[in-house]
Amino acid sequence: MVTASGSPSSSNPNNNRSGGSFTTLTERVTFEREIKKSKFIAIAGPVSDERSAFSFLSEVSDPRATHNCWAYKVGDQYRSNDDGEPSGTAGKPIHSAIVSSGIDRVMVVVIRYFGGIKLGTGGLVRAYGGVAAECLRNAPTCLVKSKVPMGLEVPFDLLGVLYHQLQSFHVEDIKQDYDTGKDNVTMVTFKVDFDRVQSLEEAIKVSCSRDIVFYKH
C-alpha cells in the first residue's frame, strides 16, 4: 500500500520549513536488527524531492529481500509503501518514526529478510517503526537555514558601504541592475539567512544614514 500527502503550497520545499530552517541528515546511515529470525535493515539518507527519493530507493533496495518498505518526508510532502506487508504495518510506522525524529528531507528504507516466524500486525508495526527510529536516533544531522531573497535601491556613492555590510553578513547571489530609471541609482539583489534579515536591514540603514527601502521577494 502506498500512502501520499502534500498540501498545494508544499510543491516548493522552501515553503515547508518551520521557522525558516530544517534539520536533515548529513550522510547515509544504516541500522540492523534481528527480530524472531527475520533480519531488518534500515537505511536512511537525505533527499530533496520525490525524484531523489526514488533514486535513493533504487540504490539501496534489495530485490532478493522479502520486503523493501519505505517512507520519505520533504516538508509537508510524504509518501510511504508497505511493499506487500499488511496495510499500515510498515510504511506508516516508518513515516511516524521520521516525524518523531524531527528530521526533514529524509527517506528511510527498511529491508526485511523473512526468517520463518510471522510477527502479526502489532509486531510488524513495532519492528518497522522501531528499526527506523533507531536508525535515525543517532544519525548525524545538520541545521539548514533558508535564504530570503532581498533587494534595495542604493545610490552609486553608497555601493562600497553596502557591499561591506553584505559581505559581513555572508549574503549570497549578489546581483546589480542599473536599469532603475533613476539617475545614479542601482538595484542590488541578494539572498541572506532568514534569521539575519532584521539585523542586516538595521545595519544597512545605520551605515548608509539614509532611508533605504528593502524589497523582499
Short mmCIF file of C-alpha atoms in Angstrom, two decimals:
data_model
loop_
_atom_site.label_atom_id
_atom_site.label_comp_id
_atom_site.label_asym_id
_atom_site.label_seq_id
_atom_site.Cartn_x
_atom_site.Cartn_y
_atom_site.Cartn_z
CA MET A 1 0.00 0.00 0.00
CA VAL A 2 1.26 3.47 -0.90
CA THR A 3 0.32 6.47 1.21
CA ALA A 4 0.96 10.01 0.00
CA SER A 5 0.15 13.50 1.16
CA GLY A 6 1.03 17.10 0.39
CA SER A 7 -0.60 20.50 0.56
CA PRO A 8 -0.74 22.69 -2.59
CA SER A 9 1.84 25.08 -1.15
CA SER A 10 4.24 22.22 -0.44
CA SER A 11 5.29 21.87 -4.06
CA ASN A 12 8.01 24.34 -3.16
CA PRO A 13 10.14 22.80 -0.40
CA ASN A 14 11.15 26.28 0.75
CA ASN A 15 7.57 26.81 1.97
CA ASN A 16 7.80 23.88 4.36
CA ARG A 17 10.48 24.91 6.81
CA SER A 18 9.38 25.61 10.32
CA GLY A 19 10.82 28.97 11.30
CA GLY A 20 12.79 29.15 8.07
CA SER A 21 15.08 26.20 8.82
CA PHE A 22 15.05 22.43 8.91
CA THR A 23 17.19 19.58 10.23
CA THR A 24 18.33 16.88 7.84
CA LEU A 25 20.89 14.09 7.62
CA THR A 26 24.45 14.80 6.60
CA GLU A 27 25.08 11.29 5.32
CA ARG A 28 23.57 7.86 4.77
CA VAL A 29 23.16 5.70 7.89
CA THR A 30 22.27 2.05 8.48
CA PHE A 31 20.83 0.13 11.41
CA GLU A 32 20.31 -3.64 11.56
CA ARG A 33 18.32 -5.81 13.96
CA GLU A 34 17.12 -9.41 14.03
CA ILE A 35 13.58 -9.95 15.31
CA LYS A 36 12.27 -13.52 15.62
CA LYS A 37 14.72 -14.75 12.98
CA SER A 38 13.76 -12.02 10.49
CA LYS A 39 16.55 -9.60 9.62
CA PHE A 40 15.53 -5.94 9.40
CA ILE A 41 17.95 -3.43 7.86
CA ALA A 42 17.02 0.26 7.99
CA ILE A 43 18.86 2.62 5.65
CA ALA A 44 18.27 6.37 5.92
CA GLY A 45 19.56 9.16 3.73
CA PRO A 46 18.93 12.80 2.83
CA VAL A 47 16.61 13.52 -0.12
CA SER A 48 15.48 16.79 -1.67
CA ASP A 49 12.35 15.77 -3.57
CA GLU A 50 10.38 12.80 -4.86
CA ARG A 51 12.80 12.16 -7.69
CA SER A 52 15.82 11.92 -5.41
CA ALA A 53 13.80 9.75 -3.01
CA PHE A 54 13.07 7.17 -5.68
CA SER A 55 16.67 7.31 -6.85
CA PHE A 56 17.73 6.56 -3.26
CA LEU A 57 15.20 3.71 -3.10
CA SER A 58 16.56 2.12 -6.29
CA GLU A 59 20.09 2.33 -4.90
CA VAL A 60 19.52 0.70 -1.52
CA SER A 61 16.61 -1.73 -2.02
CA ASP A 62 17.41 -5.41 -2.41
CA PRO A 63 15.29 -7.36 -4.92
CA ARG A 64 16.27 -10.57 -3.12
CA ALA A 65 14.68 -9.38 0.13
CA THR A 66 11.17 -10.37 1.20
CA HIS A 67 10.10 -6.72 1.55
CA ASN A 68 11.57 -3.29 0.85
CA CYS A 69 9.30 -0.94 2.81
CA TRP A 70 9.88 2.79 2.92
CA ALA A 71 8.76 6.30 3.70
CA TYR A 72 10.11 9.75 2.97
CA LYS A 73 9.31 13.27 4.10
CA VAL A 74 10.11 16.55 2.35
CA GLY A 75 8.43 19.43 4.13
CA ASP A 76 4.69 18.75 4.11
CA GLN A 77 5.02 16.12 1.41
CA TYR A 78 5.42 12.46 2.26
CA ARG A 79 4.89 9.01 0.81
CA SER A 80 5.16 5.54 2.26
CA ASN A 81 4.89 1.99 0.99
CA ASP A 82 4.23 -1.34 2.74
CA ASP A 83 5.66 -3.37 -0.18
CA GLY A 84 3.46 -6.38 0.39
CA GLU A 85 3.26 -6.28 4.18
CA PRO A 86 -0.28 -5.93 5.64
CA SER A 87 -1.65 -2.44 5.05
CA GLY A 88 -0.41 0.14 7.52
CA THR A 89 2.12 -2.13 9.24
CA ALA A 90 5.35 -0.92 7.60
CA GLY A 91 5.34 2.32 5.63
CA LYS A 92 3.17 4.21 8.11
CA PRO A 93 5.26 3.35 11.21
CA ILE A 94 8.42 4.24 9.28
CA HIS A 95 6.90 7.62 8.45
CA SER A 96 5.84 8.08 12.09
CA ALA A 97 9.44 7.44 13.14
CA ILE A 98 10.61 10.15 10.73
CA VAL A 99 8.09 12.65 12.08
CA SER A 100 9.01 11.84 15.68
CA SER A 101 12.72 12.34 14.93
CA GLY A 102 12.19 15.92 13.78
CA ILE A 103 14.33 15.24 10.72
CA ASP A 104 13.17 16.56 7.34
CA ARG A 105 14.12 15.85 3.74
CA VAL A 106 14.87 12.26 4.60
CA MET A 107 13.99 8.80 3.36
CA VAL A 108 14.12 5.56 5.34
CA VAL A 109 14.04 2.18 3.62
CA VAL A 110 13.58 -0.89 5.83
CA ILE A 111 14.58 -4.15 4.19
CA ARG A 112 13.20 -7.37 5.64
CA TYR A 113 14.52 -10.88 5.10
CA PHE A 114 11.79 -13.20 6.39
CA GLY A 115 13.03 -15.75 8.94
CA GLY A 116 10.04 -18.08 9.01
CA ILE A 117 8.18 -16.68 12.02
CA LYS A 118 5.20 -14.38 11.48
CA LEU A 119 5.16 -11.28 13.69
CA GLY A 120 1.49 -10.31 13.45
CA THR A 121 0.29 -6.80 12.65
CA GLY A 122 1.33 -5.34 16.01
CA GLY A 123 4.72 -6.99 15.81
CA LEU A 124 5.29 -5.65 12.31
CA VAL A 125 4.39 -2.10 13.35
CA ARG A 126 6.81 -2.29 16.26
CA ALA A 127 9.53 -3.86 14.14
CA TYR A 128 9.42 -1.45 11.21
CA GLY A 129 8.83 1.62 13.36
CA GLY A 130 11.44 0.55 15.87
CA VAL A 131 14.33 -0.07 13.47
CA ALA A 132 13.52 3.15 11.59
CA ALA A 133 13.54 5.11 14.85
CA GLU A 134 16.83 3.54 15.98
CA CYS A 135 18.39 4.27 12.60
CA LEU A 136 17.54 7.96 12.93
CA ARG A 137 18.20 8.29 16.66
CA ASN A 138 21.96 8.78 16.48
CA ALA A 139 22.24 9.77 12.83
CA PRO A 140 24.48 12.77 12.06
CA THR A 141 22.34 15.83 11.28
CA CYS A 142 22.75 19.47 10.39
CA LEU A 143 20.57 22.57 10.55
CA VAL A 144 19.88 24.11 7.14
CA LYS A 145 18.74 27.73 7.10
CA SER A 146 16.55 29.03 4.32
CA LYS A 147 17.67 32.01 2.30
CA VAL A 148 15.46 35.09 1.95
CA PRO A 149 15.70 36.92 -1.41
CA MET A 150 16.03 40.68 -0.85
CA GLY A 151 16.81 43.78 -2.83
CA LEU A 152 17.20 47.52 -2.42
CA GLU A 153 17.85 50.62 -4.47
CA VAL A 154 21.06 52.38 -3.50
CA PRO A 155 22.96 55.44 -4.80
CA PHE A 156 26.26 54.73 -6.52
CA ASP A 157 28.22 56.55 -3.81
CA LEU A 158 26.97 54.12 -1.16
CA LEU A 159 27.78 50.89 -3.00
CA GLY A 160 31.07 50.45 -1.13
CA VAL A 161 29.37 50.82 2.24
CA LEU A 162 26.58 48.45 1.20
CA TYR A 163 28.91 45.75 -0.06
CA HIS A 164 30.89 45.88 3.17
CA GLN A 165 27.71 45.10 5.11
CA LEU A 166 26.61 42.39 2.68
CA GLN A 167 29.96 40.65 2.99
CA SER A 168 29.92 40.84 6.80
CA PHE A 169 26.52 39.10 6.81
CA HIS A 170 27.70 36.43 4.33
CA VAL A 171 24.95 37.05 1.81
CA GLU A 172 24.85 35.08 -1.42
CA ASP A 173 23.97 35.57 -5.07
CA ILE A 174 24.60 39.33 -5.19
CA LYS A 175 23.44 40.99 -8.43
CA GLN A 176 23.20 44.57 -9.67
CA ASP A 177 20.71 46.12 -12.08
CA TYR A 178 21.46 49.63 -13.32
CA ASP A 179 18.19 49.91 -15.24
CA THR A 180 16.21 51.53 -12.43
CA GLY A 181 15.06 54.62 -14.32
CA LYS A 182 16.75 56.77 -11.70
CA ASP A 183 19.99 58.73 -12.06
CA ASN A 184 22.99 57.36 -10.16
CA VAL A 185 20.89 54.63 -8.52
CA THR A 186 21.24 50.87 -8.89
CA MET A 187 19.19 47.92 -7.67
CA VAL A 188 21.15 45.36 -5.66
CA THR A 189 19.59 41.94 -5.01
CA PHE A 190 20.91 39.13 -2.83
CA LYS A 191 19.96 36.25 -0.54
CA VAL A 192 20.52 36.19 3.22
CA ASP A 193 19.84 33.69 6.02
CA PHE A 194 16.28 34.12 7.30
CA ASP A 195 17.46 34.82 10.86
CA ARG A 196 19.79 37.62 9.74
CA VAL A 197 17.27 39.68 7.77
CA GLN A 198 16.34 42.16 10.50
CA SER A 199 19.92 42.68 11.71
CA LEU A 200 21.12 43.26 8.15
CA GLU A 201 18.38 45.80 7.47
CA GLU A 202 19.27 47.71 10.63
CA ALA A 203 23.00 47.63 9.88
CA ILE A 204 22.48 48.96 6.34
CA LYS A 205 20.17 51.73 7.50
CA VAL A 206 22.68 52.84 10.14
CA SER A 207 25.73 52.71 7.89
CA CYS A 208 24.03 54.39 4.92
CA SER A 209 22.44 57.11 7.09
CA ARG A 210 19.51 57.40 4.67
CA ASP A 211 16.05 55.98 4.25
CA ILE A 212 16.54 52.74 2.41
CA VAL A 213 13.60 50.76 1.02
CA PHE A 214 14.04 46.97 1.07
CA TYR A 215 12.27 44.61 -1.29
CA LYS A 216 11.58 41.02 -0.22
CA HIS A 217 10.57 38.50 -2.85
#
